[in-house]
């Protein structure tokens, strides 16, 4: 059979509330045109994020019942630790309530004035956590990763020439090297095994640990299976194990590829670093065998980690995301290519060339998709990254709108509806205008800024 079906059936349904364009225009006004400020009841198809929005399986819900809520030494923690070590056998596994808590702990220890953290592309919370310590977050994705139109199998790869240069000139300022797999802010593009291996070799040469920001590790592994020579016959699990074998630690948001609604962890091999991390954990998250989570969350993560590397799941996941992206491509809507694992990224700058980047074409497009179809998406562009440390404004490298696909949540007809909506937006795109920011906070402005249209 050619058709790849959802490898699950629906047992429990969550009704969607239908709204009209007139109602949505009012909701937009009330939200100051910031889609983060909408009530989710007023959203029809929510593609704001793939984070924490997964549908859990019957097995995970059963696991929730097994949760042991002991303060210390809960069996739920040991089930989680054992499931994770089957994929990523790091010495110290430190649960946190979500990914950014792991980042906060890690960078509070290794960051600080004069330090620099290289990464392919820092996600916004990662960058903010690095910068909050006054360290510098440096993006070194290879140049192919910055061209939205270019077809290339591994646009998430880090530029090893620039990384070597940095390590050679500023070695003492670099506490660790990071790789984000898949590269979320760069379009959900994967990092090749060869790049991970070579980054590790470089880190070894300069005596630096390699830490993976591994939120979407399973999707990255499946792309390696599909696209990298020598991996077609390997199971996703084997590929995941090899990926982690090159790393000295990881930060993780379990809200992505652990298929749960809340959770994360920091994993490390270094005893000294882990000791400091656990001390910080106790201050801010909780005791090291629960770290800001309930025992039941740990059980759900343990089971999610088994399910996320199943081949049928990953095949459906990657194929269904590409289904949306390829359909938009056929309509002539510029999308970041090739289609990423967890999201389709529309190149709003190319789609709306009449809107100056400093008038936020991505935000304008995202507003219109909600107005017309009730679809909520996320701008990843000049609103998110345009504000400079000195308060000035600069166009981001790209102006993208991300349609993130929650895992196991929407069916093909939901996606067909989105395609139809975008077709209509595209037909009238010349009518869209830029937006201005009327209020913004000093950092992470995209979450709360007010816009005017
Ligand atoms: N790293 C990456 C690559 C991410 O995509 C995220 C979250 C985090 C770290 C932080 O994890 O949310 O659990 O604290 N990304 C979400 C998104 C929010 O919508 O892409 P968190």
Short mmCIF file of C-alpha atoms and ligand atoms in Angstrom, two decimals:
data_model
loop_
_atom_site.label_atom_id
_atom_site.label_comp_id
_atom_site.label_asym_id
_atom_site.label_seq_id
_atom_site.Cartn_x
_atom_site.Cartn_y
_atom_site.Cartn_z
CA UNK A 1 0.00 0.00 0.00
CA UNK A 2 1.19 3.50 -0.81
CA UNK A 3 -0.84 5.36 1.82
CA UNK A 4 0.91 5.77 5.13
CA UNK A 5 -1.82 5.84 7.75
CA UNK A 6 -1.79 7.18 11.29
CA UNK A 7 -0.50 4.14 13.24
CA UNK A 8 -3.15 4.54 15.95
CA UNK A 9 -6.89 4.86 16.30
CA UNK A 10 -8.79 7.38 18.38
CA UNK A 11 -10.32 6.29 21.67
CA UNK A 12 -10.97 9.57 23.41
CA UNK A 13 -11.85 12.77 21.56
CA UNK A 14 -11.51 16.43 22.41
CA UNK A 15 -14.13 18.62 20.68
CA UNK A 16 -12.99 21.67 18.73
CA UNK A 17 -14.97 24.91 19.08
CA UNK A 18 -15.91 26.45 15.75
CA UNK A 19 -15.62 30.24 15.48
CA UNK A 20 -16.39 32.78 12.75
CA UNK A 21 -14.06 35.27 11.09
CA UNK A 22 -15.89 38.15 12.84
CA UNK A 23 -15.39 36.51 16.23
CA UNK A 24 -11.73 35.89 15.50
CA UNK A 25 -11.17 39.50 14.46
CA UNK A 26 -12.46 40.50 17.89
CA UNK A 27 -10.25 37.92 19.67
CA UNK A 28 -7.24 39.25 17.76
CA UNK A 29 -7.95 42.78 18.88
CA UNK A 30 -8.32 41.66 22.50
CA UNK A 31 -4.99 39.79 22.20
CA UNK A 32 -3.18 42.85 20.80
CA UNK A 33 -2.53 40.71 17.70
CA UNK A 34 -0.17 38.51 19.67
CA UNK A 35 -1.21 34.90 19.05
CA UNK A 36 0.35 33.80 22.35
CA UNK A 37 -2.32 35.93 24.07
CA UNK A 38 -5.27 34.13 22.47
CA UNK A 39 -7.36 31.76 24.56
CA UNK A 40 -6.78 28.31 23.12
CA UNK A 41 -10.54 27.65 23.19
CA UNK A 42 -10.74 30.26 20.46
CA UNK A 43 -8.24 28.42 18.27
CA UNK A 44 -9.46 25.81 15.79
CA UNK A 45 -6.20 24.15 14.73
CA UNK A 46 -3.37 24.91 17.12
CA UNK A 47 0.00 24.72 15.40
CA UNK A 48 1.68 27.16 17.77
CA UNK A 49 3.98 24.47 19.02
CA UNK A 50 4.71 20.76 19.01
CA UNK A 51 5.81 21.13 22.63
CA UNK A 52 3.72 19.55 25.37
CA UNK A 53 0.89 19.02 22.89
CA UNK A 54 1.39 15.31 22.11
CA UNK A 55 -1.47 12.87 22.55
CA UNK A 56 -0.39 10.22 25.02
CA UNK A 57 -1.01 6.54 24.31
CA UNK A 58 -3.21 4.16 26.28
CA UNK A 59 -0.01 2.64 27.63
CA UNK A 60 1.21 6.02 28.85
CA UNK A 61 -2.11 6.73 30.57
CA UNK A 62 -1.89 3.32 32.21
CA UNK A 63 1.66 4.21 33.28
CA UNK A 64 0.32 7.37 34.93
CA UNK A 65 -1.61 5.10 37.30
CA UNK A 66 1.66 3.40 38.25
CA UNK A 67 3.26 6.68 39.29
CA UNK A 68 4.84 6.53 42.74
CA UNK A 69 4.87 9.93 44.42
CA UNK A 70 7.58 9.30 47.02
CA UNK A 71 9.77 12.32 47.67
CA UNK A 72 12.97 10.30 47.35
CA UNK A 73 13.84 7.10 45.51
CA UNK A 74 10.55 6.63 43.67
CA UNK A 75 10.41 3.55 41.40
CA UNK A 76 8.97 5.88 38.74
CA UNK A 77 12.36 7.62 38.62
CA UNK A 78 14.18 4.33 38.19
CA UNK A 79 11.81 3.24 35.40
CA UNK A 80 12.45 6.57 33.67
CA UNK A 81 16.21 6.39 34.20
CA UNK A 82 16.38 2.85 32.88
CA UNK A 83 14.29 3.69 29.76
CA UNK A 84 16.52 6.68 29.03
CA UNK A 85 19.77 4.80 29.58
CA UNK A 86 18.68 2.25 26.94
CA UNK A 87 18.92 5.11 24.43
CA UNK A 88 21.36 7.53 26.06
CA UNK A 89 23.55 5.86 28.66
CA UNK A 90 24.76 9.03 30.40
CA UNK A 91 26.09 8.57 33.90
CA UNK A 92 23.96 11.22 35.62
CA UNK A 93 20.29 11.68 34.73
CA UNK A 94 18.75 14.73 36.36
CA UNK A 95 15.01 15.26 35.78
CA UNK A 96 13.70 18.81 35.42
CA UNK A 97 10.22 20.19 34.88
CA UNK A 98 11.01 21.08 31.27
CA UNK A 99 13.89 21.77 28.90
CA UNK A 100 14.62 25.35 29.86
CA UNK A 101 15.06 24.36 33.50
CA UNK A 102 17.86 22.02 32.39
CA UNK A 103 19.36 24.89 30.38
CA UNK A 104 19.08 27.30 33.28
CA UNK A 105 20.92 24.90 35.59
CA UNK A 106 23.62 24.06 33.05
CA UNK A 107 24.39 27.65 32.05
CA UNK A 108 24.24 28.99 35.60
CA UNK A 109 27.19 26.68 36.24
CA UNK A 110 29.25 27.02 33.04
CA UNK A 111 28.14 30.45 31.75
CA UNK A 112 29.15 33.92 32.90
CA UNK A 113 30.99 36.99 31.72
CA UNK A 114 33.37 36.50 28.81
CA UNK A 115 32.15 32.96 28.05
CA UNK A 116 30.91 31.90 24.64
CA UNK A 117 28.65 28.95 23.82
CA UNK A 118 28.75 27.75 20.21
CA UNK A 119 25.74 25.87 18.80
CA UNK A 120 24.36 25.18 15.32
CA UNK A 121 21.44 27.47 16.27
CA UNK A 122 20.40 28.25 19.81
CA UNK A 123 16.69 27.90 20.45
CA UNK A 124 15.25 31.11 21.98
CA UNK A 125 15.17 29.82 25.58
CA UNK A 126 18.66 28.39 25.22
CA UNK A 127 19.97 31.70 23.94
CA UNK A 128 18.13 33.57 26.70
CA UNK A 129 19.55 31.27 29.38
CA UNK A 130 23.08 31.71 28.03
CA UNK A 131 22.68 35.48 27.77
CA UNK A 132 21.09 35.74 31.21
CA UNK A 133 24.53 34.80 32.59
CA UNK A 134 26.07 37.54 30.34
CA UNK A 135 27.75 34.85 28.23
CA UNK A 136 27.54 34.98 24.44
CA UNK A 137 25.38 32.52 22.45
CA UNK A 138 26.95 31.99 19.04
CA UNK A 139 25.11 30.37 16.11
CA UNK A 140 27.43 28.54 13.72
CA UNK A 141 25.05 26.59 11.48
CA UNK A 142 26.64 25.93 8.09
CA UNK A 143 25.68 28.40 5.39
CA UNK A 144 23.38 25.94 3.57
CA UNK A 145 21.18 26.06 6.67
CA UNK A 146 20.44 29.73 6.09
CA UNK A 147 19.07 29.37 2.58
CA UNK A 148 15.40 28.43 2.90
CA UNK A 149 15.10 27.32 -0.74
CA UNK A 150 18.11 25.06 -0.87
CA UNK A 151 17.49 21.29 -0.94
CA UNK A 152 20.15 19.69 1.23
CA UNK A 153 19.79 16.60 3.44
CA UNK A 154 21.40 18.00 6.62
CA UNK A 155 20.91 21.73 6.88
CA UNK A 156 21.20 21.54 10.66
CA UNK A 157 24.93 20.70 10.53
CA UNK A 158 27.28 23.02 12.38
CA UNK A 159 30.01 24.74 10.35
CA UNK A 160 33.09 22.82 11.47
CA UNK A 161 35.53 25.30 9.92
CA UNK A 162 34.10 28.19 11.95
CA UNK A 163 33.86 26.01 15.04
CA UNK A 164 37.54 25.07 14.73
CA UNK A 165 38.46 28.72 14.27
CA UNK A 166 36.53 29.65 17.40
CA UNK A 167 38.03 26.82 19.43
CA UNK A 168 41.51 27.78 18.24
CA UNK A 169 41.17 31.45 19.12
CA UNK A 170 38.97 31.46 22.22
CA UNK A 171 39.39 28.04 23.72
CA UNK A 172 39.57 29.24 27.33
CA UNK A 173 36.22 31.07 26.96
CA UNK A 174 34.33 28.01 25.72
CA UNK A 175 32.99 25.75 28.49
CA UNK A 176 31.16 23.41 26.10
CA UNK A 177 29.90 22.98 22.55
CA UNK A 178 26.22 22.39 21.80
CA UNK A 179 24.35 20.87 18.89
CA UNK A 180 20.59 21.22 18.61
CA UNK A 181 19.00 18.15 17.03
CA UNK A 182 16.91 18.80 15.04
CA UNK A 183 17.73 22.45 14.52
CA UNK A 184 14.43 24.03 15.53
CA UNK A 185 15.18 27.71 14.93
CA UNK A 186 16.84 26.78 11.64
CA UNK A 187 13.73 25.12 10.22
CA UNK A 188 13.61 21.77 12.05
CA UNK A 189 16.49 20.56 9.90
CA UNK A 190 18.45 17.48 10.96
CA UNK A 191 22.11 17.16 11.86
CA UNK A 192 23.97 14.29 10.16
CA UNK A 193 25.70 11.54 12.09
CA UNK A 194 28.91 12.54 10.33
CA UNK A 195 28.58 16.09 11.63
CA UNK A 196 27.88 14.89 15.18
CA UNK A 197 30.88 12.54 14.96
CA UNK A 198 33.18 15.24 13.58
CA UNK A 199 31.99 17.80 16.12
CA UNK A 200 32.81 15.31 18.85
CA UNK A 201 36.29 14.77 17.38
CA UNK A 202 36.88 18.52 17.37
CA UNK A 203 35.62 18.83 20.95
CA UNK A 204 37.95 16.04 21.98
CA UNK A 205 40.91 17.74 20.32
CA UNK A 206 40.23 20.89 22.35
CA UNK A 207 39.13 19.10 25.52
CA UNK A 208 35.53 20.40 25.47
CA UNK A 209 32.37 18.49 26.28
CA UNK A 210 29.73 18.10 23.55
CA UNK A 211 26.20 18.62 24.85
CA UNK A 212 23.19 17.81 22.66
CA UNK A 213 20.03 19.88 22.90
CA UNK A 214 18.17 16.73 21.97
CA UNK A 215 14.48 17.69 22.09
CA UNK A 216 13.77 16.02 18.75
CA UNK A 217 16.39 13.27 18.80
CA UNK A 218 14.11 10.57 17.38
CA UNK A 219 13.05 12.68 14.41
CA UNK A 220 16.72 13.51 13.80
CA UNK A 221 17.56 9.80 13.88
CA UNK A 222 14.86 8.98 11.36
CA UNK A 223 16.20 11.59 8.95
CA UNK A 224 19.63 9.99 9.31
CA UNK A 225 18.06 6.64 8.46
CA UNK A 226 16.36 8.09 5.38
CA UNK A 227 19.16 10.31 4.13
CA UNK A 228 22.61 9.29 5.33
CA UNK A 229 24.60 6.56 3.68
CA UNK A 230 25.03 3.45 5.78
CA UNK A 231 21.98 3.92 8.01
CA UNK A 232 19.05 2.63 5.90
CA UNK A 233 19.19 -0.83 7.48
CA UNK A 234 19.62 0.38 11.07
CA UNK A 235 16.71 0.77 13.47
CA UNK A 236 15.89 4.26 14.77
CA UNK A 237 16.87 3.03 18.22
CA UNK A 238 20.35 1.98 17.05
CA UNK A 239 20.82 5.33 15.34
CA UNK A 240 19.72 7.19 18.50
CA UNK A 241 22.19 5.15 20.53
CA UNK A 242 25.02 6.03 18.16
CA UNK A 243 24.10 9.73 18.20
CA UNK A 244 24.24 9.86 21.99
CA UNK A 245 27.45 7.81 22.11
CA UNK A 246 29.28 10.89 20.77
CA UNK A 247 27.89 13.24 23.42
CA UNK A 248 29.01 14.05 26.96
CA UNK A 249 25.58 15.15 28.02
CA UNK A 250 22.21 16.44 26.89
CA UNK A 251 19.50 18.91 27.71
CA UNK A 252 16.02 17.69 26.92
CA UNK A 253 12.50 18.93 26.71
CA UNK A 254 10.46 15.74 27.14
CA UNK A 255 7.51 17.76 25.81
CA UNK A 256 8.77 16.89 22.34
CA UNK A 257 10.31 13.49 21.65
CA UNK A 258 9.39 11.86 24.95
CA UNK A 259 5.72 12.24 23.94
CA UNK A 260 4.55 13.79 27.19
CA UNK A 261 2.85 17.02 28.19
CA UNK A 262 5.43 18.12 30.75
CA UNK A 263 8.98 17.12 31.60
CA UNK A 264 12.64 17.36 30.75
CA UNK A 265 16.07 16.47 31.98
CA UNK A 266 19.75 17.28 32.06
CA UNK A 267 22.10 14.35 31.53
CA UNK A 268 25.84 14.52 32.12
CA UNK A 269 28.85 12.25 32.31
CA UNK A 270 31.02 14.63 34.31
CA UNK A 271 30.77 13.93 38.08
CA UNK A 272 31.76 17.41 39.21
CA UNK A 273 29.37 19.20 36.86
CA UNK A 274 26.58 16.80 37.85
CA UNK A 275 27.20 17.48 41.53
CA UNK A 276 26.80 21.23 40.98
CA UNK A 277 23.75 20.63 38.79
CA UNK A 278 22.06 18.51 41.47
CA UNK A 279 22.71 21.22 44.05
CA UNK A 280 21.08 23.80 41.80
CA UNK A 281 18.26 21.35 41.09
CA UNK A 282 17.44 21.11 44.77
CA UNK A 283 17.30 24.91 44.99
CA UNK A 284 15.03 25.43 42.02
CA UNK A 285 13.34 22.19 40.93
CA UNK A 286 13.27 19.51 43.60
CA UNK A 287 14.98 16.42 44.93
CA UNK A 288 17.11 14.63 42.28
CA UNK A 289 14.74 11.67 41.87
CA UNK A 290 11.80 13.85 40.86
CA UNK A 291 13.24 17.25 39.87
CA UNK A 292 10.06 19.27 39.56
CA UNK A 293 7.95 16.43 38.20
CA UNK A 294 5.38 14.05 39.63
CA UNK A 295 6.22 10.36 39.74
CA UNK A 296 3.44 9.79 37.21
CA UNK A 297 5.12 12.19 34.75
CA UNK A 298 8.31 10.16 35.02
CA UNK A 299 6.40 6.96 34.17
CA UNK A 300 4.75 8.61 31.16
CA UNK A 301 8.21 9.72 29.93
CA UNK A 302 9.62 6.21 30.38
CA UNK A 303 6.93 4.78 28.11
CA UNK A 304 7.09 7.71 25.67
CA UNK A 305 10.79 7.05 25.18
CA UNK A 306 9.98 3.52 24.00
CA UNK A 307 7.18 4.61 21.68
CA UNK A 308 9.02 7.51 20.05
CA UNK A 309 11.67 5.29 18.46
CA UNK A 310 9.13 2.90 16.90
CA UNK A 311 9.64 2.86 13.17
CA UNK A 312 5.93 3.00 12.23
CA UNK A 313 5.46 6.06 14.41
CA UNK A 314 8.47 7.89 12.97
CA UNK A 315 7.55 7.00 9.40
CA UNK A 316 4.06 8.45 9.96
CA UNK A 317 5.47 11.47 11.76
CA UNK A 318 7.98 12.49 9.10
CA UNK A 319 5.67 11.60 6.18
CA UNK A 320 2.67 13.51 7.55
CA UNK A 321 4.71 16.66 8.17
CA UNK A 322 6.09 16.44 4.63
CA UNK A 323 2.51 15.96 3.33
CA UNK A 324 1.63 19.46 4.53
CA UNK A 325 4.89 21.03 3.38
CA UNK A 326 4.81 19.48 -0.08
CA UNK A 327 1.20 20.56 -0.60
CA UNK A 328 2.10 24.18 0.22
CA UNK A 329 5.10 23.93 -2.08
CA UNK A 330 2.84 22.76 -4.93
CA UNK A 331 0.64 25.81 -4.31
CA UNK A 332 3.68 28.02 -4.87
CA UNK A 333 3.92 29.04 -1.20
CA UNK A 334 7.61 29.36 -0.31
CA UNK A 335 8.45 26.84 2.39
CA UNK A 336 11.77 26.00 3.98
CA UNK A 337 13.21 22.99 2.20
CA UNK A 338 13.50 20.17 2.68
CA UNK A 339 10.49 19.85 5.00
CA UNK A 340 11.58 19.50 8.63
CA UNK A 341 10.49 16.86 11.10
CA UNK A 342 8.17 18.64 13.51
CA UNK A 343 7.00 21.60 11.50
CA UNK A 344 6.58 23.29 8.17
CA UNK A 345 8.20 26.70 7.99
CA UNK A 346 6.76 29.23 5.58
CA UNK A 347 9.27 31.76 4.28
CA UNK A 348 7.16 34.84 4.99
CA UNK A 349 9.84 37.23 3.72
CA UNK A 350 9.74 35.56 0.29
CA UNK A 351 5.95 35.20 0.31
CA UNK A 352 5.33 38.84 1.26
CA UNK A 353 8.19 40.76 -0.40
CA UNK A 354 6.16 43.98 -0.22
CA UNK A 355 6.46 43.96 3.60
CA UNK A 356 9.77 45.20 4.97
CA UNK A 357 11.39 42.76 7.47
CA UNK A 358 11.21 45.50 10.11
CA UNK A 359 7.44 45.46 9.65
CA UNK A 360 7.38 41.77 10.53
CA UNK A 361 6.03 39.86 7.50
CA UNK A 362 5.93 36.67 9.59
CA UNK A 363 3.67 38.22 12.20
CA UNK A 364 1.42 39.63 9.49
CA UNK A 365 1.03 36.19 7.90
CA UNK A 366 0.45 34.45 11.23
CA UNK A 367 -2.29 36.96 12.11
CA UNK A 368 -4.02 36.39 8.77
CA UNK A 369 -3.92 32.58 9.08
CA UNK A 370 -5.71 32.88 12.40
CA UNK A 371 -8.18 35.48 11.16
CA UNK A 372 -9.16 33.51 8.09
CA UNK A 373 -8.96 29.93 9.33
CA UNK A 374 -8.57 29.91 13.10
CA UNK A 375 -5.11 28.38 12.67
CA UNK A 376 -2.55 29.44 15.25
CA UNK A 377 1.11 29.44 14.24
CA UNK A 378 4.29 31.07 15.46
CA UNK A 379 6.51 33.75 13.95
CA UNK A 380 10.18 32.82 14.01
CA UNK A 381 11.90 35.85 12.61
CA UNK A 382 12.41 39.52 13.29
CA UNK A 383 9.83 39.67 16.09
CA UNK A 384 11.61 36.83 17.88
CA UNK A 385 15.23 37.71 17.11
CA UNK A 386 15.30 41.28 15.74
CA UNK A 387 15.87 43.16 18.97
CA UNK A 388 19.58 43.66 19.64
CA UNK A 389 21.29 43.74 23.03
CA UNK A 390 21.66 47.54 22.75
CA UNK A 391 17.91 47.93 22.15
CA UNK A 392 18.22 48.59 18.42
CA UNK A 393 16.37 46.61 15.75
CA UNK A 394 17.81 44.49 12.94
CA UNK A 395 16.14 42.12 10.47
CA UNK A 396 16.61 38.51 11.56
CA UNK A 397 18.38 36.13 9.21
CA UNK A 398 15.01 34.78 8.06
CA UNK A 399 11.36 35.63 8.59
CA UNK A 400 9.59 32.32 9.02
CA UNK A 401 6.15 31.26 10.17
CA UNK A 402 6.21 27.87 11.84
CA UNK A 403 3.33 25.45 11.52
CA UNK A 404 4.36 23.04 14.26
CA UNK A 405 2.58 19.69 14.22
CA UNK A 406 1.59 18.26 17.60
CA UNK A 407 2.43 14.57 17.78
CA UNK A 408 -0.43 12.07 17.15
CA UNK A 409 -3.07 14.84 17.44
CA UNK A 410 -4.43 15.99 14.08
CA UNK A 411 -5.73 13.84 11.23
CA UNK A 412 -5.20 14.28 7.53
CA UNK A 413 -8.45 16.25 7.10
CA UNK A 414 -7.32 18.80 9.68
CA UNK A 415 -4.18 19.24 7.62
CA UNK A 416 -6.17 19.44 4.37
CA UNK A 417 -8.17 22.26 5.96
CA UNK A 418 -4.93 24.13 6.74
CA UNK A 419 -3.77 23.69 3.14
CA UNK A 420 -7.06 25.11 1.86
CA UNK A 421 -6.80 28.09 4.21
CA UNK A 422 -3.28 28.86 3.07
CA UNK A 423 -4.31 28.64 -0.54
CA UNK A 424 -6.79 31.44 0.12
CA UNK A 425 -4.28 33.51 2.12
CA UNK A 426 -1.84 33.14 -0.75
CA UNK A 427 -4.38 34.25 -3.35
CA UNK A 428 -4.91 37.52 -1.43
CA UNK A 429 -1.43 37.99 -0.05
CA UNK A 430 -0.84 41.36 -1.75
CA UNK A 431 -3.54 42.79 0.57
CA UNK A 432 -1.56 41.93 3.71
CA UNK A 433 0.20 44.83 5.41
CA UNK A 434 3.08 45.07 7.84
CA UNK A 435 2.60 45.43 11.58
CA UNK A 436 4.22 47.60 14.23
CA UNK A 437 5.07 46.88 17.84
CA UNK A 438 3.30 49.24 20.23
CA UNK A 439 4.67 47.74 23.45
CA UNK A 440 7.41 45.23 24.26
CA UNK A 441 9.12 43.83 27.35
CA UNK A 442 12.94 44.01 27.69
CA UNK A 443 13.51 40.34 26.75
CA UNK A 444 11.73 37.43 25.03
CA UNK A 445 9.39 39.99 23.55
CA UNK A 446 7.55 37.70 21.16
CA UNK A 447 5.58 36.11 24.00
CA UNK A 448 3.94 39.30 25.23
CA UNK A 449 4.55 42.18 22.78
CA UNK A 450 1.55 44.19 21.57
CA UNK A 451 1.14 44.71 17.83
CA UNK A 452 -0.83 47.15 15.73
CA UNK A 453 -2.06 46.47 12.22
N1 LIG B 1 15.51 23.50 22.93
C1 LIG B 1 14.78 23.42 21.79
C2 LIG B 1 15.45 23.06 20.50
C3 LIG B 1 13.40 23.67 21.84
O1 LIG B 1 12.70 23.58 20.72
C4 LIG B 1 12.81 24.02 23.09
C5 LIG B 1 11.40 24.32 23.17
C6 LIG B 1 13.62 24.06 24.23
C7 LIG B 1 14.97 23.80 24.11
C8 LIG B 1 13.05 24.41 25.58
O2 LIG B 1 12.27 23.39 26.08
O3 LIG B 1 9.96 24.34 26.24
O4 LIG B 1 10.60 22.32 27.54
O5 LIG B 1 11.50 24.51 28.16
N2 LIG B 1 10.70 24.56 22.17
C9 LIG B 1 9.28 24.84 22.14
C10 LIG B 1 8.88 25.16 20.74
C11 LIG B 1 8.79 25.78 23.17
O6 LIG B 1 7.73 25.59 20.56
O7 LIG B 1 9.66 24.97 19.81
P1 LIG B 1 11.03 23.66 27.06
#
